Amino acid sequence: MAEAGLGQTIGPAIVLMGAAVVAVPLFRRLGLGSVLGYFSAGVLVGPSVIGLFTDTASILHFSELGVVMFLFVIGLELRPFKLWAMRGQIFGLGLVQVAAAIAALSLTGMLVFGLAAAVGFIAGAGFVLSSTAVIMSVLQDRGEISSREGQKSVSILLFEDLMIVPLLAVVAFLSPLLQEQPGWMDVLLALGALLLLLGVSKWGLNPFFALLARARTREVMTAGALLVVLGAALLMAGAGLSMAMGAFFAGVMLSSSSYRHQIESDIEPFRGLLMGLFFMAVGMSLDLTVVAAEWGLLLAMLVAFTITKGAVVYAVARLFGGSNHQALHRTSMFLQGGEFAFVLYAAATVGGVIDPRENALFTTVVIFSMALTPLLMIAADRLLRSEASMEGVEAASDLSGRVLIIGFGRFGQIASQLLLSKGVHLSVIDMNPDRIREAGRFGFKVFFGDGTRLDTLHHSGADSAEALLICINDPKAALQIVELAQHEFPQAKILVRSYDRGHAVDLIRAGVDYQIRETVESAYMMGAEGLRALGYAELDVEAAADDVRRRDNERLSEQVQGDAMSGLDHLHVWPIPEPLNGVPAK
């Protein structure tokens, strides 16, 4: 009997993991991303296809803990002062986008599909609140969470989470069944719970984890981390707020803790598994019978709502100073409805604001929008990559400077500082529009130009420059520029950043006036600091640095005349120990 009960418990888990193990690598291999793989696996094992799972609502509610833990981990990376600095974006950018999108989508529902005002508002409000799970997963996969654009997306998502209580209060106000409920009491309860969470997080969590750390047991710390995440989520849920938002704020308050990395490593395995389960549960929730019966209306709603919301997101992004490229990128992320729509539509159905058929229609539209988001982002990325935005970027033309810097990355930026400190007039070109715009934010005037093109070099003032500083990280392109410069601009000294030792040898053979390997001087300094850390006298450190630098230059000279293996006797190598058994090596 025990074995049978265990089998009934383990069997579904094996099915879920098996479906994910097959679908996710396949979809990633096809370039469609893991989110769509989880969705597809969920549809396959759900009630509409194979039918291995029927209670999808329970699975969806449980798997929301994955989103909760994900937001907790994101919070751990965001210090309180950073969150405070984002307040303008949260209540400015977030408010404008949400308000404008709700208005536009509500009108779309009423004017295009003939929905009643209350029904149109509920349909639009549910679609406005984007999927935190989808967007944050994409941002993390791309490493964009800490970027300026990533922070704006996080700000919008936080404001959307804050909108949960007001929207549920509106549902209660619109409901003929729940109209007597005092919505303002819900708001006070939510504010009280939020203040309680922030207070406990600020003054209670560090002592709590310090106490657990004294036990010196990894399992206790893991249990403590889970307790904090689940406790914060439960408190927010009890107040009618987003569980994910509660976990996020708890993470933010722990971001300065010395236990942050330990907590993050403890939570990570649970977060990954439950996030995958959440996306599978969303796929299971797709009712294909509704799709078959209402496919025309569903398709029309999906297209109309997506276009309307996309237009609003793009317009708001541009209104707040985003470039065309940035606005399109953000639009592709926020086109979908989110997991909160399921809660809002369910509450509206219980309250009699919408009927079960409308609930099924709106929910299906949201699920399809979530599934399509990875595909839309892939398409947007390819479109934006194929034609980089040149907005705010000026092409090099009729420049004149004593020095022409080609490439304004980290190396070129630092090199320019010494010249600028003496008032030297510079001309600077780079091929990366984003880098050019970013440099402009800090007061640098950088022009767009490909240094491997002779016409670009003429337009950039190379024919009158006294020196060319080639600071790009492409060895082949650097050598091509050297060849052009030596032939066309003999008056200019040619100074080049070399990528590595082999590139340095090629540049010396090409006859440049000066080359320097990009990491060699910083490596010398690191080695010197290592000797100082061990207590060596300053004279000994300087002597060692001079000796190594001399040996390296001699070896480089021999490699120019010979090959990569020349000059090995100039290297310091540690002695090879004899075998441990004491028998001399033969």
XYZ file of C-alpha atoms in Angstrom:
586
model
C 0.000 0.000 0.000
C 2.798 2.411 0.926
C 4.570 1.700 -2.360
C 1.357 2.353 -4.317
C 0.813 5.688 -2.574
C 4.407 6.673 -3.198
C 4.053 5.757 -6.850
C 0.989 7.975 -7.206
C 3.005 10.849 -5.751
C 6.223 10.319 -7.703
C 4.573 9.418 -11.018
C 3.256 12.909 -11.841
C 6.578 14.457 -10.824
C 8.426 12.125 -13.204
C 6.035 13.033 -16.028
C 6.569 16.770 -15.452
C 10.346 16.477 -15.257
C 10.457 14.169 -18.274
C 8.391 16.558 -20.388
C 10.605 19.471 -19.373
C 13.834 17.541 -19.988
C 12.719 16.749 -23.548
C 10.980 20.000 -24.516
C 13.276 22.660 -23.055
C 16.583 21.543 -24.668
C 14.734 21.018 -27.967
C 13.261 24.519 -27.990
C 16.566 26.069 -26.927
C 18.280 24.198 -29.745
C 15.725 25.667 -32.156
C 16.514 29.136 -30.779
C 13.029 29.576 -29.289
C 14.090 29.777 -25.632
C 13.273 27.743 -22.549
C 10.041 29.590 -21.646
C 8.273 28.438 -24.809
C 9.618 24.931 -24.190
C 7.999 24.823 -20.754
C 4.733 26.195 -22.176
C 4.640 23.512 -24.859
C 5.429 20.732 -22.397
C 2.581 21.948 -20.190
C 0.097 21.968 -23.075
C 1.154 18.430 -24.017
C 0.656 16.855 -20.569
C -2.338 19.038 -19.652
C -6.040 18.165 -19.831
C -6.476 19.388 -23.418
C -4.025 16.898 -24.998
C -2.766 13.825 -23.119
C -4.776 14.630 -20.007
C -2.272 13.420 -17.403
C -3.168 16.374 -15.170
C -6.611 17.800 -14.536
C -6.233 19.999 -11.430
C -4.163 22.636 -13.219
C -5.333 25.460 -10.942
C -3.685 23.870 -7.893
C -0.451 23.283 -9.807
C -0.486 26.892 -11.021
C -1.010 28.281 -7.511
C 1.792 26.134 -6.089
C 4.199 26.911 -8.914
C 3.758 30.662 -8.355
C 6.300 30.124 -5.588
C 8.859 29.970 -8.389
C 8.023 33.552 -9.352
C 8.128 34.479 -5.658
C 11.622 33.033 -5.204
C 12.798 34.572 -8.461
C 11.790 38.056 -7.299
C 13.443 37.406 -3.930
C 16.744 36.629 -5.679
C 16.359 39.757 -7.844
C 15.790 41.773 -4.670
C 19.032 40.435 -3.195
C 20.886 42.107 -6.083
C 19.213 45.497 -5.553
C 20.361 47.646 -2.620
C 17.742 49.835 -0.863
C 19.367 53.067 -2.057
C 19.060 51.819 -5.655
C 15.385 51.040 -5.135
C 14.893 54.513 -3.646
C 16.643 56.029 -6.652
C 14.137 54.203 -8.883
C 11.104 55.783 -7.204
C 10.687 58.326 -9.993
C 10.590 55.587 -12.603
C 8.249 53.397 -10.526
C 5.637 56.098 -9.883
C 6.311 58.085 -13.057
C 7.057 55.730 -15.915
C 5.096 52.871 -14.346
C 2.019 54.982 -13.576
C 1.841 56.571 -17.027
C 2.267 53.262 -18.866
C -0.317 51.400 -16.769
C -2.911 54.205 -16.835
C -2.560 54.841 -20.564
C -2.644 51.145 -21.419
C -5.746 50.463 -19.285
C -7.571 53.348 -20.977
C -6.546 52.264 -24.484
C -7.308 48.575 -23.965
C -10.651 49.282 -22.290
C -11.690 51.418 -25.269
C -10.494 48.701 -27.648
C -12.640 46.137 -25.876
C -15.715 48.374 -25.943
C -15.398 49.870 -29.432
C -13.957 46.915 -31.348
C -15.584 43.962 -29.596
C -18.726 45.584 -28.216
C -17.971 44.785 -24.574
C -19.842 46.534 -21.789
C -17.837 49.255 -20.030
C -17.168 47.186 -16.901
C -16.273 44.075 -18.914
C -13.991 46.079 -21.215
C -12.224 47.588 -18.208
C -11.628 44.157 -16.621
C -10.389 42.690 -19.915
C -8.013 45.611 -20.479
C -6.741 45.786 -16.893
C -5.868 42.093 -16.906
C -3.952 42.392 -20.169
C -2.113 45.533 -19.031
C -0.362 43.822 -16.117
C 2.531 42.093 -17.862
C 4.033 38.777 -16.848
C 6.720 39.298 -14.219
C 7.826 35.694 -14.722
C 8.323 36.005 -18.480
C 9.976 39.435 -18.492
C 12.317 38.812 -15.556
C 13.331 35.425 -16.985
C 14.210 37.058 -20.297
C 16.121 39.881 -18.588
C 18.098 37.407 -16.496
C 18.905 35.172 -19.479
C 20.263 38.222 -21.294
C 22.068 39.669 -18.294
C 20.098 42.928 -18.608
C 18.520 43.218 -15.152
C 21.175 45.645 -13.884
C 21.270 47.682 -17.112
C 19.509 51.061 -17.358
C 16.798 49.610 -19.584
C 16.492 46.577 -17.322
C 15.967 48.833 -14.298
C 13.187 50.679 -16.123
C 11.470 47.364 -16.864
C 11.784 46.341 -13.205
C 10.285 49.701 -12.165
C 7.257 49.183 -14.403
C 6.741 45.640 -13.106
C 6.920 46.844 -9.494
C 4.254 49.463 -10.130
C 2.071 46.871 -11.840
C 2.356 44.669 -8.750
C 1.343 47.631 -6.581
C -1.798 48.007 -8.720
C -3.199 44.650 -7.598
C -5.090 45.939 -4.545
C -6.629 48.986 -6.297
C -7.792 46.844 -9.214
C -9.330 44.226 -6.934
C -11.042 47.074 -5.088
C -12.443 48.279 -8.420
C -13.724 44.746 -9.102
C -15.498 44.805 -5.733
C -16.964 48.228 -6.547
C -18.232 47.038 -9.944
C -19.623 43.780 -8.591
C -23.367 43.608 -7.939
C -22.600 40.849 -5.422
C -19.642 42.364 -3.537
C -20.478 46.058 -3.685
C -20.915 46.386 0.060
C -17.287 45.471 0.784
C -15.253 48.536 1.930
C -12.391 48.737 -0.566
C -10.585 51.408 1.471
C -10.137 48.904 4.292
C -8.313 46.616 1.878
C -5.965 49.467 0.987
C -5.219 50.180 4.664
C -4.620 46.483 5.288
C -2.220 46.319 2.350
C -0.282 49.387 3.524
C -0.054 47.988 7.045
C 1.226 44.636 5.804
C 3.799 46.357 3.601
C 5.084 48.503 6.479
C 5.239 45.440 8.734
C 7.225 43.537 6.125
C 9.699 46.391 5.650
C 10.148 46.805 9.409
C 10.734 43.122 10.099
C 13.051 42.854 7.094
C 15.134 45.865 8.116
C 15.566 45.133 11.818
C 14.844 41.430 12.205
C 16.344 39.445 9.332
C 20.053 40.063 9.934
C 19.886 38.995 13.616
C 17.751 36.027 12.534
C 20.336 34.765 10.041
C 23.187 35.510 12.460
C 21.461 33.224 14.950
C 21.039 30.487 12.336
C 24.673 30.816 11.250
C 25.858 29.903 14.748
C 24.377 26.435 14.237
C 26.939 25.902 11.426
C 24.474 23.667 9.595
C 23.764 24.279 5.918
C 20.282 22.763 6.120
C 19.248 25.214 8.846
C 20.301 28.198 6.721
C 18.382 26.773 3.755
C 15.273 26.306 5.895
C 15.657 29.853 7.218
C 15.902 31.286 3.707
C 12.783 29.397 2.618
C 10.975 30.548 5.766
C 11.727 34.194 4.992
C 10.611 33.913 1.364
C 7.425 31.991 2.102
C 6.614 34.108 5.168
C 6.908 37.353 3.197
C 4.793 35.876 0.399
C 2.111 34.677 2.837
C 1.943 38.078 4.545
C 1.449 39.858 1.225
C -1.120 37.314 0.041
C -3.080 37.760 3.267
C -3.211 41.500 2.614
C -4.305 40.977 -0.978
C -0.961 42.053 -2.431
C 1.389 40.247 -4.797
C 3.334 37.444 -3.122
C 6.206 38.133 -5.511
C 6.355 41.791 -4.450
C 6.613 40.784 -0.791
C 9.493 38.437 -1.520
C 11.149 41.142 -3.628
C 11.104 43.686 -0.788
C 12.429 41.070 1.654
C 15.290 40.419 -0.753
C 16.047 44.130 -1.096
C 16.270 44.523 2.684
C 18.716 41.581 2.803
C 20.845 42.840 -0.098
C 23.355 44.483 2.263
C 23.565 41.446 4.532
C 26.780 39.446 4.804
C 24.631 36.328 4.365
C 23.302 37.439 0.967
C 25.366 35.080 -1.181
C 24.700 32.109 1.100
C 20.946 32.771 0.988
C 20.982 33.157 -2.789
C 22.791 29.848 -3.325
C 20.324 28.107 -0.981
C 17.259 29.448 -2.805
C 18.515 29.017 -6.377
C 17.716 25.269 -6.887
C 14.124 25.711 -5.680
C 13.682 28.863 -7.748
C 14.743 27.204 -10.998
C 12.532 24.141 -10.582
C 9.430 26.077 -9.543
C 9.812 28.681 -12.307
C 9.837 25.870 -14.847
C 6.781 24.333 -13.191
C 4.992 27.702 -13.337
C 5.438 28.010 -17.095
C 4.312 24.401 -17.531
C 1.224 25.089 -15.392
C 0.335 28.067 -17.594
C 0.556 25.764 -20.602
C -1.674 23.205 -18.860
C -4.254 25.934 -18.252
C -4.776 26.427 -21.981
C -8.243 25.101 -22.850
C -8.071 23.904 -26.452
C -11.848 23.402 -26.571
C -12.258 27.156 -26.119
C -9.645 27.713 -28.820
C -11.495 25.420 -31.231
C -14.885 26.995 -30.542
C -13.831 30.661 -30.487
C -10.647 30.728 -32.564
C -11.727 33.678 -34.732
C -12.650 35.900 -31.802
C -9.561 34.796 -29.861
C -7.263 35.653 -32.746
C -8.917 39.043 -33.226
C -8.658 39.863 -29.510
C -5.039 38.728 -29.349
C -4.043 40.883 -32.327
C -6.065 43.931 -31.238
C -4.937 43.863 -27.599
C -1.305 43.206 -28.533
C -1.165 46.033 -31.073
C -2.943 48.460 -28.745
C -0.718 47.699 -25.778
C 2.398 47.754 -27.954
C 1.511 51.202 -29.291
C 1.046 52.543 -25.761
C 4.284 51.022 -24.425
C 6.234 52.404 -27.396
C 4.693 55.880 -27.052
C 5.377 56.036 -23.302
C 8.966 54.860 -23.789
C 9.545 57.628 -26.330
C 7.782 60.174 -24.108
C 10.233 59.378 -21.306
C 13.294 59.906 -23.502
C 13.900 56.418 -24.876
C 15.422 56.016 -28.320
C 13.556 54.220 -31.093
C 15.722 51.144 -30.480
C 15.070 51.165 -26.726
C 11.332 51.744 -27.192
C 10.990 48.836 -29.618
C 13.002 46.578 -27.318
C 10.794 47.401 -24.318
C 7.634 47.045 -26.395
C 8.578 43.514 -27.446
C 8.916 42.544 -23.765
C 5.671 44.075 -22.480
C 3.265 42.930 -25.205
C 1.751 40.130 -23.129
C -0.702 39.885 -20.294
C 0.516 38.269 -17.096
C -0.191 35.839 -14.324
C -2.137 38.423 -12.315
C -4.779 38.448 -15.061
C -5.845 34.972 -13.920
C -6.504 36.332 -10.412
C -8.318 39.435 -11.662
C -10.526 37.527 -14.108
C -11.367 34.882 -11.486
C -12.337 37.576 -8.949
C -14.443 39.356 -11.570
C -16.214 36.091 -12.418
C -16.995 35.376 -8.760
C -18.266 38.934 -8.379
C -20.504 38.652 -11.414
C -18.710 41.385 -13.389
C -17.868 38.973 -16.230
C -19.406 35.607 -17.072
C -17.526 32.257 -17.280
C -17.336 32.408 -21.095
C -15.687 35.827 -20.993
C -13.321 34.598 -18.293
C -12.284 31.664 -20.506
C -11.818 33.943 -23.535
C -9.743 36.565 -21.739
C -7.638 33.953 -19.940
C -6.889 32.142 -23.206
C -5.851 35.401 -24.876
C -3.432 36.109 -22.009
C -1.954 32.589 -22.182
C -1.391 32.904 -25.930
C 0.219 36.318 -25.446
C 2.604 34.884 -22.837
C 3.509 32.010 -25.148
C 4.108 34.348 -28.096
C 6.338 36.787 -26.194
C 9.597 34.803 -26.644
C 8.910 34.549 -30.391
C 8.120 38.261 -30.663
C 11.308 39.138 -28.778
C 13.398 36.941 -31.070
C 11.844 38.652 -34.096
C 12.420 42.093 -32.565
C 16.045 41.274 -31.755
C 16.725 40.186 -35.310
C 15.034 43.269 -36.683
C 16.944 45.598 -34.365
C 20.244 43.809 -34.984
C 19.830 43.944 -38.742
C 19.625 47.721 -38.609
C 21.171 49.310 -35.547
C 19.478 52.523 -34.489
C 21.475 55.580 -35.541
C 19.273 57.950 -33.584
C 21.401 60.561 -31.838
C 24.504 59.361 -33.700
C 26.399 61.605 -36.105
C 28.622 60.214 -38.856
C 32.202 61.446 -39.077
C 32.565 64.315 -41.556
C 35.138 67.105 -41.944
C 36.773 66.395 -38.595
C 40.125 67.895 -37.676
C 42.123 67.098 -34.596
C 45.757 66.741 -33.663
C 44.999 63.149 -32.665
C 42.479 60.714 -34.160
C 41.279 58.008 -31.754
C 39.726 54.977 -33.457
C 37.639 52.989 -30.984
C 36.197 54.491 -27.801
C 35.729 51.466 -25.573
C 37.342 51.112 -22.148
C 40.875 51.372 -23.561
C 40.206 54.393 -25.773
C 38.344 56.230 -23.026
C 41.251 55.947 -20.580
C 43.859 56.823 -23.214
C 41.922 59.962 -24.152
C 42.048 61.305 -20.597
C 45.792 62.056 -20.681
C 45.484 63.897 -23.984
C 42.429 65.845 -22.863
C 44.191 66.826 -19.633
C 46.650 68.823 -21.767
C 43.962 70.359 -23.944
C 44.818 68.305 -27.033
C 42.129 68.580 -29.728
C 40.834 65.072 -30.444
C 38.739 63.489 -33.163
C 37.101 60.247 -32.003
C 35.251 57.613 -34.042
C 33.592 54.342 -33.081
C 31.330 51.793 -34.798
C 28.983 51.058 -31.878
C 25.933 53.410 -31.850
C 25.006 52.458 -28.281
C 28.530 53.251 -27.077
C 28.468 56.575 -28.915
C 25.174 57.528 -27.265
C 26.452 56.419 -23.863
C 29.633 58.489 -24.313
C 27.456 61.479 -25.163
C 25.696 61.159 -21.788
C 29.073 61.823 -20.133
C 29.973 64.777 -22.326
C 32.135 63.100 -24.991
C 31.590 63.838 -28.676
C 32.152 60.605 -30.560
C 31.319 60.185 -34.241
C 30.218 57.059 -36.069
C 32.814 55.674 -38.428
C 34.479 52.482 -39.643
C 38.228 52.944 -39.310
C 38.964 50.214 -41.862
C 37.455 52.404 -44.632
C 39.774 54.896 -46.283
C 36.991 57.419 -46.937
C 36.034 57.335 -43.245
C 39.632 58.028 -42.223
C 39.724 61.030 -44.572
C 36.406 62.336 -43.194
C 37.756 61.819 -39.654
C 40.777 64.053 -40.239
C 43.480 61.390 -40.504
C 45.210 63.310 -43.310
C 46.000 66.209 -40.938
C 46.368 64.314 -37.644
C 49.767 64.131 -35.962
C 48.979 60.763 -34.379
C 46.510 57.914 -34.822
C 45.549 55.964 -31.689
C 44.053 52.649 -32.815
C 42.202 51.396 -29.729
C 39.894 48.714 -31.153
C 39.887 45.103 -29.935
C 39.793 43.460 -33.382
C 43.360 42.395 -34.311
C 42.586 41.893 -37.998
C 40.859 45.266 -38.345
C 43.684 46.998 -36.444
C 46.282 45.631 -38.875
C 44.112 46.719 -41.803
C 43.960 50.275 -40.422
C 47.740 50.260 -39.878
C 48.314 49.310 -43.510
C 45.995 52.073 -44.758
C 47.519 54.684 -42.448
C 51.107 53.890 -43.384
C 50.297 54.234 -47.061
C 47.911 57.208 -46.986
C 48.910 59.224 -43.890
C 52.695 59.004 -43.508
C 52.801 62.203 -41.422
C 50.959 60.553 -38.512
C 52.518 58.493 -35.750
C 50.716 55.146 -35.440
C 50.064 53.956 -31.882
C 48.119 50.708 -31.506
C 46.455 48.703 -28.757
C 47.501 45.080 -29.290
C 45.082 42.334 -28.370
C 47.650 39.742 -27.286
C 51.299 38.760 -27.722
C 50.802 37.367 -31.227
C 49.074 40.559 -32.305
C 51.907 42.613 -30.798
C 54.445 40.656 -32.858
C 52.417 41.291 -36.035
C 52.226 45.020 -35.278
C 55.962 45.314 -34.647
C 56.640 43.507 -37.903
C 54.247 45.927 -39.631
C 56.403 48.822 -38.399
C 54.039 50.735 -36.095
C 55.534 53.507 -33.998
C 54.212 52.089 -30.733
C 52.141 49.147 -29.549
C 51.082 47.996 -26.117
C 49.332 44.836 -25.061
C 46.073 45.811 -23.407
C 46.661 43.892 -20.154
C 50.439 43.843 -19.729
C 50.906 46.947 -17.544
C 47.979 46.122 -15.265
C 49.359 42.581 -14.905
C 52.774 43.967 -13.878
C 51.062 46.142 -11.273
C 49.079 43.201 -9.920
C 52.220 41.092 -9.584
C 54.006 43.964 -7.835
C 51.125 44.330 -5.366
C 51.353 40.590 -4.726
C 55.006 40.991 -3.689
C 54.132 43.957 -1.459
C 51.369 41.903 0.158
C 54.001 39.289 1.033
C 56.173 41.925 2.728
C 58.872 42.469 0.102
C 60.707 45.797 0.279
C 59.828 48.434 -2.302
C 63.317 48.301 -3.860
C 62.968 44.538 -4.339
C 59.517 44.975 -5.896
C 60.777 47.601 -8.340
C 63.813 45.491 -9.215
C 61.614 42.463 -9.895
C 59.263 44.523 -12.082
C 62.178 45.979 -14.066
C 63.688 42.510 -14.516
C 60.427 40.977 -15.778
C 59.758 43.924 -18.094
C 63.284 43.680 -19.561
C 62.985 39.909 -20.051
C 59.575 40.324 -21.702
C 60.866 42.944 -24.139
C 63.857 40.776 -25.030
C 61.609 37.762 -25.589
C 59.252 39.846 -27.737
C 62.187 41.017 -29.879
C 63.305 37.426 -30.400
C 59.750 36.383 -31.324
C 59.619 39.130 -33.954
C 62.723 37.626 -35.548
C 61.677 34.009 -34.964
C 58.382 32.418 -33.915
C 56.126 32.037 -30.885
C 58.512 29.573 -29.198
C 61.509 31.903 -29.417
C 62.944 33.390 -26.223
C 61.491 30.863 -23.785
C 64.660 31.136 -21.685
C 63.578 34.648 -20.665
C 60.545 33.303 -18.784
C 60.598 32.697 -15.038
C 59.189 29.202 -14.415
C 58.815 27.381 -11.127
C 61.011 24.317 -10.548
C 59.491 20.947 -11.470
C 59.338 18.861 -8.252
C 60.889 15.418 -8.119
C 58.497 12.424 -7.828
C 57.002 12.036 -4.356
C 58.627 8.620 -3.894
C 62.045 10.251 -3.963
C 63.241 8.367 -7.047
C 65.055 10.814 -9.367
C 63.271 11.328 -12.653
C 65.032 9.825 -15.650
